[in-house]
Coordinates of C-alpha atoms in Angstrom, one line a residue:
M1 CA 59.5 -32.4 -10.3
P2 CA 60.8 -33.2 -6.8
V3 CA 61.2 -30.3 -4.4
P4 CA 64.9 -29.6 -3.6
V5 CA 65.9 -30.5 -0.1
P6 CA 67.5 -27.6 1.8
R7 CA 71.2 -28.4 2.5
P8 CA 72.7 -27.7 5.9
R9 CA 74.9 -24.6 5.9
A10 CA 78.5 -25.5 5.4
I11 CA 80.7 -24.1 8.2
P12 CA 83.3 -21.7 6.7
A13 CA 86.9 -22.5 7.3
A14 CA 87.2 -19.2 9.2
E15 CA 84.8 -20.4 11.8
C16 CA 86.9 -23.5 12.2
G17 CA 90.1 -21.6 12.6
Q18 CA 91.5 -23.0 9.4
A19 CA 91.5 -20.0 7.0
P20 CA 90.8 -16.3 7.0
A21 CA 87.2 -15.3 6.5
A22 CA 86.1 -14.0 3.1
S23 CA 84.9 -10.5 2.6
P24 CA 81.2 -10.1 3.3
D25 CA 80.6 -8.2 0.1
S26 CA 82.6 -10.5 -2.1
G27 CA 80.6 -13.3 -3.9
P28 CA 81.7 -16.9 -4.0
S29 CA 84.8 -17.4 -6.0
K30 CA 85.0 -20.1 -8.6
E31 CA 88.6 -20.7 -7.7
Q32 CA 87.9 -21.1 -4.0
A33 CA 87.9 -24.7 -2.7
P34 CA 84.9 -25.9 -0.7
P35 CA 85.2 -26.3 3.1
W36 CA 86.3 -29.9 2.6
T37 CA 88.8 -31.2 0.1
H38 CA 88.3 -34.9 0.5
P39 CA 85.1 -36.9 0.1
A40 CA 85.6 -38.5 3.4
E41 CA 85.5 -35.0 5.0
N42 CA 82.1 -34.2 3.5
P43 CA 79.7 -34.5 6.4
A44 CA 76.9 -35.6 4.0
T45 CA 78.9 -38.5 2.5
R46 CA 81.6 -39.2 5.0
R47 CA 82.3 -42.9 5.8
E48 CA 83.6 -43.6 9.2
H49 CA 87.3 -44.4 9.6
P50 CA 87.9 -47.5 11.8
T51 CA 89.6 -45.5 14.5
E52 CA 86.9 -42.9 14.5
K53 CA 84.1 -45.5 14.6
R54 CA 85.2 -46.6 18.1
E55 CA 85.0 -43.0 19.3
K56 CA 81.5 -42.3 18.0
T57 CA 78.6 -42.2 20.4
T58 CA 75.4 -44.0 19.8
D59 CA 73.5 -40.8 19.3
E60 CA 75.9 -39.6 16.7
T61 CA 75.6 -42.8 14.8
T62 CA 71.8 -42.7 15.0
D63 CA 71.7 -39.1 13.8
E64 CA 73.9 -39.8 10.8
T65 CA 71.9 -42.8 9.8
T66 CA 68.6 -40.9 10.1
D67 CA 70.0 -38.1 8.0
R68 CA 71.1 -40.4 5.4
I69 CA 67.8 -42.3 5.2
T70 CA 65.9 -39.0 5.0
D71 CA 68.1 -37.6 2.2
E72 CA 67.8 -40.8 0.2
T73 CA 64.1 -41.2 0.5
T74 CA 63.2 -37.5 0.0
D75 CA 65.3 -36.6 -3.0
R76 CA 67.1 -39.3 -4.9
I77 CA 69.3 -37.0 -6.9
T78 CA 70.5 -34.6 -4.2
D79 CA 74.2 -33.8 -3.9
E80 CA 74.5 -35.7 -0.7
T81 CA 73.7 -39.0 -2.4
T82 CA 75.5 -38.1 -5.7
D83 CA 78.9 -38.8 -4.2
R84 CA 77.9 -42.4 -3.3
I85 CA 76.3 -42.9 -6.7
T86 CA 79.4 -41.9 -8.7
G87 CA 81.9 -43.5 -6.3
E88 CA 84.1 -40.4 -5.9
S89 CA 87.8 -41.2 -5.5
S90 CA 90.0 -40.1 -2.7
D91 CA 92.1 -37.7 -4.7
E92 CA 89.2 -35.5 -6.0
T93 CA 89.2 -31.9 -4.6
T94 CA 85.9 -30.7 -5.9
G95 CA 84.1 -32.1 -2.9
R96 CA 80.8 -32.7 -4.7
R97 CA 79.8 -34.0 -8.1
E98 CA 76.5 -32.8 -9.6
S99 CA 74.6 -35.4 -11.6
T100 CA 71.0 -35.6 -12.8
A101 CA 71.2 -38.9 -14.7
P102 CA 68.4 -41.2 -13.7
T103 CA 69.4 -44.3 -11.7
N104 CA 68.1 -47.7 -12.8
L105 CA 69.7 -50.0 -10.2
T106 CA 70.3 -49.5 -6.5
L107 CA 72.8 -51.5 -4.5
L108 CA 72.7 -51.9 -0.7
L109 CA 76.2 -52.6 0.6
I110 CA 76.3 -54.2 4.1
E111 CA 79.8 -54.1 5.5
D112 CA 80.9 -53.2 9.0
D113 CA 83.7 -51.0 7.7
P114 CA 82.5 -49.4 4.5
G115 CA 85.0 -46.5 4.8
G116 CA 88.1 -48.7 5.4
S117 CA 87.9 -50.7 2.2
P118 CA 87.3 -49.3 -1.3
I119 CA 85.3 -52.3 -2.4
V120 CA 82.7 -50.2 -4.3
P121 CA 84.3 -48.3 -7.2
D122 CA 82.5 -46.5 -9.9
L123 CA 79.5 -48.5 -11.0
L124 CA 77.5 -48.2 -14.2
D125 CA 74.6 -50.2 -15.4
Q126 CA 74.2 -51.7 -18.8
A127 CA 72.9 -48.4 -20.2
G128 CA 75.9 -46.5 -18.8
K129 CA 73.9 -44.9 -16.0
P130 CA 75.3 -44.8 -12.5
I131 CA 74.3 -47.5 -10.1
R132 CA 73.1 -46.0 -6.8
V133 CA 74.9 -47.2 -3.7
R134 CA 73.7 -47.3 -0.1
T135 CA 75.8 -48.4 2.8
A136 CA 74.9 -50.1 6.0
R137 CA 77.3 -51.1 8.8
N138 CA 75.0 -53.7 10.4
L139 CA 71.7 -55.4 9.8
T140 CA 69.8 -52.8 11.8
E141 CA 70.8 -50.1 9.4
A142 CA 70.3 -52.5 6.4
E143 CA 66.7 -53.1 7.5
R144 CA 66.0 -49.3 7.6
L145 CA 67.7 -48.7 4.2
L146 CA 66.1 -51.8 2.5
T147 CA 63.3 -50.0 0.6
D148 CA 61.4 -51.2 -2.5
D149 CA 63.8 -49.4 -4.9
V150 CA 66.8 -51.6 -3.8
H151 CA 67.5 -54.2 -6.5
C152 CA 70.6 -55.9 -5.1
I153 CA 72.4 -56.5 -1.8
L154 CA 76.1 -56.9 -1.5
L155 CA 76.8 -58.6 1.9
D156 CA 80.3 -59.0 3.3
L157 CA 80.4 -62.5 4.8
A158 CA 83.0 -61.2 7.3
L159 CA 80.4 -58.9 8.8
S160 CA 80.6 -58.6 12.5
A161 CA 77.3 -59.1 14.3
P162 CA 76.8 -57.0 17.4
A163 CA 73.1 -56.4 16.6
P164 CA 70.5 -58.8 18.0
A165 CA 69.1 -59.6 14.5
P166 CA 72.1 -61.8 13.5
A167 CA 72.1 -63.4 16.9
R168 CA 68.5 -64.4 16.4
A169 CA 69.4 -65.8 13.0
G170 CA 72.3 -67.6 14.5
A171 CA 70.1 -69.1 17.2
E172 CA 67.9 -70.6 14.5
N173 CA 71.0 -72.1 12.8
T174 CA 72.2 -75.5 14.0
G175 CA 75.9 -74.5 14.1
N176 CA 78.7 -76.0 16.1
G177 CA 79.3 -72.8 18.0
D178 CA 82.8 -72.2 16.8
G179 CA 82.1 -68.6 16.1
G180 CA 83.4 -68.7 12.5
G181 CA 81.6 -69.8 9.3
D182 CA 78.4 -70.6 11.0
D183 CA 77.9 -67.0 12.2
E184 CA 78.7 -65.7 8.7
L185 CA 76.1 -67.9 7.1
A186 CA 73.7 -67.1 9.9
V187 CA 74.0 -63.4 8.9
L188 CA 73.4 -64.4 5.3
R189 CA 70.3 -66.4 6.2
H190 CA 69.0 -63.4 8.1
V191 CA 69.5 -61.1 5.1
L192 CA 67.8 -63.6 2.8
E193 CA 64.9 -63.8 5.2
L194 CA 64.8 -60.0 5.5
A195 CA 64.8 -59.5 1.7
P196 CA 63.2 -62.5 0.0
R197 CA 62.5 -60.6 -3.2
H198 CA 66.0 -59.0 -3.6
A199 CA 69.1 -60.3 -5.3
V200 CA 72.0 -61.0 -2.9
L201 CA 75.7 -61.1 -3.7
A202 CA 78.1 -62.5 -1.1
L203 CA 81.5 -60.9 -0.7
T204 CA 84.4 -63.0 0.7
S205 CA 88.2 -63.1 0.6
S206 CA 90.2 -65.1 -1.9
S207 CA 91.4 -67.5 0.8
D208 CA 87.7 -68.3 1.7
A209 CA 86.2 -69.0 -1.7
E210 CA 84.6 -72.2 -0.4
R211 CA 82.5 -70.0 2.0
G212 CA 81.3 -68.1 -1.0
A213 CA 80.2 -71.3 -2.7
E214 CA 78.3 -72.3 0.5
A215 CA 76.6 -68.9 0.4
V216 CA 75.3 -69.6 -3.1
A217 CA 74.0 -72.9 -1.9
V218 CA 72.2 -71.2 1.0
G219 CA 70.4 -68.8 -1.4
A220 CA 72.7 -66.0 -2.6
Q221 CA 72.7 -65.4 -6.4
D222 CA 76.5 -65.3 -6.7
Y223 CA 79.7 -64.6 -4.7
L224 CA 82.6 -62.3 -5.3
L225 CA 86.2 -62.3 -4.1
R226 CA 87.2 -59.0 -2.4
D227 CA 90.8 -59.1 -3.6
E228 CA 89.8 -59.4 -7.3
L229 CA 86.9 -56.9 -7.3
D230 CA 86.8 -53.9 -9.6
G231 CA 84.1 -51.7 -10.9
R232 CA 83.5 -53.6 -14.2
L233 CA 83.3 -56.9 -12.5
L234 CA 81.0 -55.7 -9.7
S235 CA 78.7 -53.9 -12.2
R236 CA 78.3 -57.1 -14.3
A237 CA 77.8 -59.2 -11.2
I238 CA 75.0 -56.9 -10.0
R239 CA 73.2 -57.0 -13.3
Y240 CA 73.6 -60.8 -13.4
A241 CA 72.3 -61.2 -9.9
V242 CA 69.3 -59.0 -10.5
E243 CA 68.4 -60.8 -13.7
R244 CA 68.9 -64.2 -12.1
K245 CA 66.6 -63.3 -9.3
R246 CA 64.0 -62.1 -11.7
S247 CA 64.3 -65.4 -13.6
D248 CA 64.1 -67.4 -10.5
S249 CA 61.0 -65.4 -9.4
A250 CA 59.4 -65.9 -12.8
E251 CA 60.1 -69.6 -12.7
R252 CA 58.6 -69.8 -9.2
R253 CA 55.5 -67.9 -10.3
L254 CA 55.2 -70.2 -13.3
A255 CA 55.4 -73.3 -11.1
E256 CA 52.8 -71.8 -8.7
G257 CA 50.6 -71.0 -11.7
R258 CA 50.9 -74.6 -12.9
L259 CA 50.0 -75.8 -9.4
R260 CA 47.0 -73.5 -9.3
A261 CA 46.0 -74.8 -12.7
Q262 CA 46.1 -78.4 -11.4
E263 CA 44.1 -77.4 -8.3
N264 CA 41.7 -75.6 -10.6
A265 CA 41.3 -78.7 -12.8
R266 CA 40.6 -80.8 -9.8
L267 CA 38.0 -78.4 -8.4
E268 CA 36.5 -78.1 -11.9
R269 CA 36.0 -81.8 -12.0
G270 CA 34.3 -81.6 -8.7
L271 CA 32.2 -78.5 -9.3
L272 CA 31.3 -79.2 -13.0
P273 CA 31.0 -82.9 -13.4
T274 CA 29.9 -85.0 -16.4
P275 CA 26.1 -85.4 -16.2
L276 CA 24.6 -88.9 -15.9
L277 CA 21.9 -88.8 -18.6
E278 CA 22.3 -92.2 -20.2
G279 CA 19.0 -93.4 -21.7
S280 CA 17.4 -89.9 -21.5
P281 CA 16.1 -88.0 -24.6
L282 CA 17.0 -84.7 -23.0
R283 CA 19.9 -82.7 -24.4
F284 CA 22.4 -81.1 -22.0
A285 CA 24.6 -78.0 -22.2
A286 CA 26.4 -76.0 -19.6
R287 CA 28.7 -73.1 -19.4
Y288 CA 30.8 -71.8 -16.5
R289 CA 32.9 -68.6 -16.4
P290 CA 34.9 -67.5 -13.2
G291 CA 34.6 -64.0 -12.0
R292 CA 37.2 -61.3 -12.4
S293 CA 40.7 -61.7 -10.9
R294 CA 40.2 -65.1 -9.3
A295 CA 42.6 -68.0 -10.2
L296 CA 40.5 -70.6 -8.5
L297 CA 36.9 -71.4 -9.3
G298 CA 34.3 -69.9 -6.9
G299 CA 31.5 -71.6 -5.2
D300 CA 29.1 -72.2 -8.1
F301 CA 28.3 -75.8 -8.8
Y302 CA 25.8 -77.9 -10.7
D303 CA 24.9 -81.5 -11.5
V304 CA 22.4 -83.6 -13.6
V305 CA 21.6 -87.3 -13.1
R306 CA 19.0 -89.7 -14.3
T307 CA 17.6 -92.2 -11.7
P308 CA 16.5 -95.8 -12.7
D309 CA 12.9 -94.8 -12.8
G310 CA 13.6 -92.4 -15.7
T311 CA 13.3 -89.2 -13.7
V312 CA 16.0 -86.6 -14.6
H313 CA 17.2 -84.5 -11.6
A314 CA 19.0 -81.2 -12.2
M315 CA 20.6 -78.9 -9.7
I316 CA 22.5 -75.7 -9.6
G317 CA 23.9 -73.9 -6.5
D318 CA 26.1 -71.1 -5.2
V319 CA 28.1 -71.0 -2.0
C320 CA 28.5 -67.4 -0.7
G321 CA 32.0 -66.1 -1.0
H322 CA 34.9 -66.8 -3.3
G323 CA 38.0 -68.9 -2.8
P324 CA 39.2 -72.5 -2.3
D325 CA 37.2 -73.0 0.9
E326 CA 34.0 -72.1 -0.8
A327 CA 34.9 -74.1 -3.9
A328 CA 35.6 -77.1 -1.7
L329 CA 32.3 -76.7 0.1
G330 CA 30.5 -76.5 -3.3
V331 CA 32.2 -79.8 -4.3
E332 CA 31.0 -81.5 -1.1
L333 CA 27.4 -80.2 -1.6
R334 CA 27.3 -81.4 -5.2
I335 CA 28.7 -84.8 -4.4
A336 CA 26.2 -85.1 -1.4
W337 CA 23.3 -84.0 -3.7
R338 CA 24.2 -86.7 -6.3
A339 CA 24.5 -89.4 -3.6
L340 CA 21.3 -88.5 -2.0
T341 CA 19.5 -88.2 -5.3
L342 CA 20.7 -91.7 -6.4
A343 CA 19.6 -93.0 -3.0
G344 CA 16.0 -91.9 -3.8
L345 CA 15.7 -88.6 -1.8
C346 CA 13.9 -85.6 -3.3
G347 CA 12.5 -82.3 -2.5
D348 CA 12.3 -81.1 1.1
E349 CA 13.9 -84.2 2.5
L350 CA 16.9 -83.9 0.2
L351 CA 17.5 -80.2 0.9
G352 CA 17.1 -80.7 4.7
T353 CA 19.9 -83.3 4.6
L354 CA 22.0 -81.0 2.4
Q355 CA 21.7 -78.3 5.0
Q356 CA 23.0 -80.7 7.7
V357 CA 26.0 -81.4 5.4
L358 CA 26.7 -77.7 5.0
E359 CA 26.4 -77.0 8.7
H360 CA 28.9 -79.6 9.5
E361 CA 31.4 -78.8 6.7
R362 CA 31.4 -75.0 6.6
A363 CA 34.3 -73.1 8.1
H364 CA 32.1 -70.3 9.7
D365 CA 28.4 -70.1 10.7
E366 CA 27.9 -67.2 8.4
I367 CA 28.5 -69.3 5.3
F368 CA 25.3 -70.3 3.4
A369 CA 24.4 -71.6 -0.1
T370 CA 21.6 -71.0 -2.5
L371 CA 20.3 -73.9 -4.6
C372 CA 17.7 -74.7 -7.3
A373 CA 16.6 -78.3 -7.8
V374 CA 14.2 -79.7 -10.4
D375 CA 13.1 -83.3 -11.0
I376 CA 11.7 -83.9 -14.5
S377 CA 9.1 -86.7 -14.9
P378 CA 10.0 -89.6 -17.1
D379 CA 7.6 -88.4 -19.8
G380 CA 9.3 -85.0 -19.7
R381 CA 6.1 -83.0 -19.5
R382 CA 6.2 -81.8 -15.9
A383 CA 8.7 -81.2 -13.2
G384 CA 8.9 -80.6 -9.5
L385 CA 10.8 -77.4 -8.4
C386 CA 12.5 -76.6 -5.1
L387 CA 14.2 -73.2 -4.5
A388 CA 16.4 -72.4 -1.6
G389 CA 17.1 -68.7 -1.9
H390 CA 18.0 -69.2 -5.5
P391 CA 16.7 -67.4 -8.7
A392 CA 13.9 -69.2 -10.4
P393 CA 14.7 -71.1 -13.7
L394 CA 13.7 -69.9 -17.1
V395 CA 11.6 -72.0 -19.5
A396 CA 10.8 -71.4 -23.2
G397 CA 9.2 -73.4 -26.0
P398 CA 8.0 -73.1 -29.6
G399 CA 5.4 -70.3 -29.7
T400 CA 5.9 -69.7 -26.0
P401 CA 8.1 -66.8 -25.1
A402 CA 10.7 -67.3 -22.4
R403 CA 9.4 -66.9 -18.9
L404 CA 10.4 -67.5 -15.3
L405 CA 9.0 -70.5 -13.4
P406 CA 6.9 -69.7 -10.3
Y407 CA 9.0 -68.7 -7.3
D408 CA 6.3 -67.8 -4.7
N409 CA 7.2 -70.7 -2.4
N410 CA 11.0 -69.9 -2.5
G411 CA 12.5 -71.2 0.7
P412 CA 15.5 -69.8 2.6
A413 CA 19.1 -70.5 1.6
L414 CA 20.8 -73.5 3.0
G415 CA 22.5 -72.8 6.3
L416 CA 20.4 -69.7 7.3
L417 CA 17.5 -71.1 9.4
P418 CA 17.7 -74.4 11.4
G419 CA 14.7 -76.6 10.7
A420 CA 13.7 -74.7 7.6
R421 CA 11.4 -76.3 5.0
W422 CA 11.5 -76.1 1.2
P423 CA 8.1 -76.8 -0.5
R424 CA 8.1 -78.6 -3.8
M425 CA 6.1 -77.0 -6.6
Q426 CA 4.7 -78.9 -9.6
V427 CA 5.1 -77.1 -12.9
E428 CA 4.0 -77.9 -16.4
L429 CA 6.6 -77.9 -19.2
G430 CA 4.8 -79.2 -22.3
A431 CA 5.9 -81.4 -25.1
E432 CA 8.9 -79.3 -26.3
W433 CA 10.8 -76.9 -24.1
S434 CA 14.2 -75.5 -23.0
L435 CA 14.9 -75.1 -19.3
M436 CA 17.7 -72.9 -18.2
L437 CA 19.1 -72.9 -14.6
Y438 CA 21.6 -70.2 -13.7
T439 CA 23.4 -68.6 -10.8
D440 CA 23.0 -64.9 -9.8
G441 CA 26.2 -63.9 -11.5
L442 CA 24.3 -63.9 -14.8
I443 CA 21.8 -61.3 -13.6
E444 CA 23.9 -59.1 -11.3
G445 CA 26.1 -57.6 -14.0
H446 CA 25.7 -53.9 -14.7
V447 CA 24.0 -52.4 -17.8
G448 CA 26.2 -49.7 -19.2
E449 CA 28.2 -47.2 -17.1
G450 CA 25.5 -46.6 -14.5
R451 CA 24.5 -48.7 -11.4
E452 CA 21.6 -50.3 -13.1
R453 CA 21.8 -54.1 -13.2
L454 CA 20.5 -56.5 -15.8
G455 CA 18.2 -58.4 -13.4
Q456 CA 15.9 -61.3 -14.2
D457 CA 13.6 -59.2 -16.4
G458 CA 16.5 -58.1 -18.6
M459 CA 17.8 -61.6 -18.8
V460 CA 14.4 -62.9 -19.9
E461 CA 14.1 -60.3 -22.7
M462 CA 17.7 -61.2 -23.8
V463 CA 16.9 -64.9 -24.0
R464 CA 13.6 -64.3 -25.8
R465 CA 15.4 -62.4 -28.5
Q466 CA 18.1 -65.1 -28.8
F467 CA 15.5 -67.9 -29.1
A468 CA 13.8 -65.8 -31.8
E469 CA 17.1 -65.7 -33.6
G470 CA 17.2 -69.5 -33.6
L471 CA 20.0 -70.0 -31.1
Q472 CA 20.0 -73.3 -29.1
G473 CA 22.1 -75.3 -26.8
E474 CA 25.8 -74.3 -26.5
Q475 CA 25.3 -71.4 -29.0
L476 CA 22.5 -70.0 -26.8
L477 CA 24.5 -70.1 -23.6
R478 CA 27.7 -68.7 -25.3
A479 CA 25.7 -65.8 -26.7
T480 CA 24.0 -65.1 -23.4
V481 CA 27.1 -65.0 -21.3
N482 CA 29.0 -62.9 -23.9
E483 CA 26.2 -60.4 -24.1
V484 CA 26.0 -60.1 -20.4
R485 CA 29.7 -59.4 -20.3
A486 CA 29.4 -56.8 -23.0
L487 CA 26.6 -55.0 -21.2
N488 CA 28.8 -55.0 -18.0
G489 CA 31.7 -53.5 -19.9
G490 CA 34.1 -56.3 -19.1
E491 CA 34.5 -59.3 -16.9
L492 CA 31.7 -59.9 -14.4
A493 CA 32.5 -59.6 -10.7
D494 CA 30.8 -62.9 -9.8
D495 CA 31.1 -66.4 -11.2
V496 CA 28.5 -67.5 -13.8
A497 CA 27.2 -71.0 -14.1
V498 CA 24.4 -71.9 -16.6
V499 CA 22.8 -75.2 -17.3
L500 CA 20.4 -75.8 -20.3
L501 CA 18.1 -78.9 -20.7
D502 CA 16.2 -79.2 -24.0
R503 CA 13.4 -81.6 -24.9
A504 CA 12.3 -82.1 -28.5
P505 CA 9.5 -84.5 -29.5

């Protein structure tokens, strides 16, 4: 429950020389009127009269604005703001109106003379609850009062602009300098720039309805005529403006989502291409799953091609970091790898050229990429293996439990050491085998609620069990990724890419 805000002591009428003082030992009388009998005389809710406004000093205006901001942000249902919420009329003599009803909508009124024009009558939302109203006489006050709980802004297009903010907005506008409509729309543009996520209603006179239509074209949700305004119309207009703004925002997010999906599809085609295995007896399967809370693919990439001599080349890599820049770099490395492989490069020579590509294309010197490359002989019984800071592949076969290929000669990641070398190791595969290449996202997930990670040993045991259960190809990869996610207790933090090549006699 909010802590009540102490109210300033009201000055008795006796101290002001307006009425005799009450007896010290007599309690407050229910019949006694409060020190003020008109809402405008209440120092907590008083709106300045046009003649008084010229007499106020800058310090007094600043103090009143500060007090109003403090009251509104500290306790939303205090008596000082209740008068503005309920729109108390001028003939009420109670001075204050107690209300504890929750407020759903908040309106910010920007008008240079909020006390001289009763343009904000009693306002109720669709549920019958009072709409909270804040008032600002200029854009400087509006910026202070524009907090996250404001849903709609009611801007008087006739607002005078003594503050620098509208002048700056007017400077950006290419007006003709006549001091009329251009200045009004400049103020509106400034408000729209100040509050891009808020609904905005423009207020104008009946004789200037065309200006209201222009305000809608500039970006306001609707416009209202001051002479025809009443509480019911204004309440309906506020609700409409808020819902229209929400609809526009949702439509914009949907369009942005479609654009991201298109970008994602283009990146996916670059990162996860169709393998070139025509004429090869090897079977290919792959699976990719982006990490948690990322709309775009990360930096994982892979490729498989068969060269004219019958050798099958497979590669999987991972650019450090996540985002479009890393994904774009992964696409460049994958395309470069395919081009270099089809050109006849292999092993250390190929990886050295890839490192040059990375060094020229990366945005920062700290970016690097890990990579695993294998070249399988035309007879399918042996392969060459190069590791650049990447986990070693896993191989399994009939009667042979899953195991990791040797990784003793693992070289550094691409982009870390200038002039580095990556030795090529020869490994025996046998007549029938399954070779799985993967990124570190598959082995860095947690096991249970502790900090223990699956690791390569845990992954090997998992794949052994799944091979024993007869899983192969896509089914094996799907079961592996799903079990890793289940052990992690949800989506993995890093992207996961897995490639599986099978050879059957």
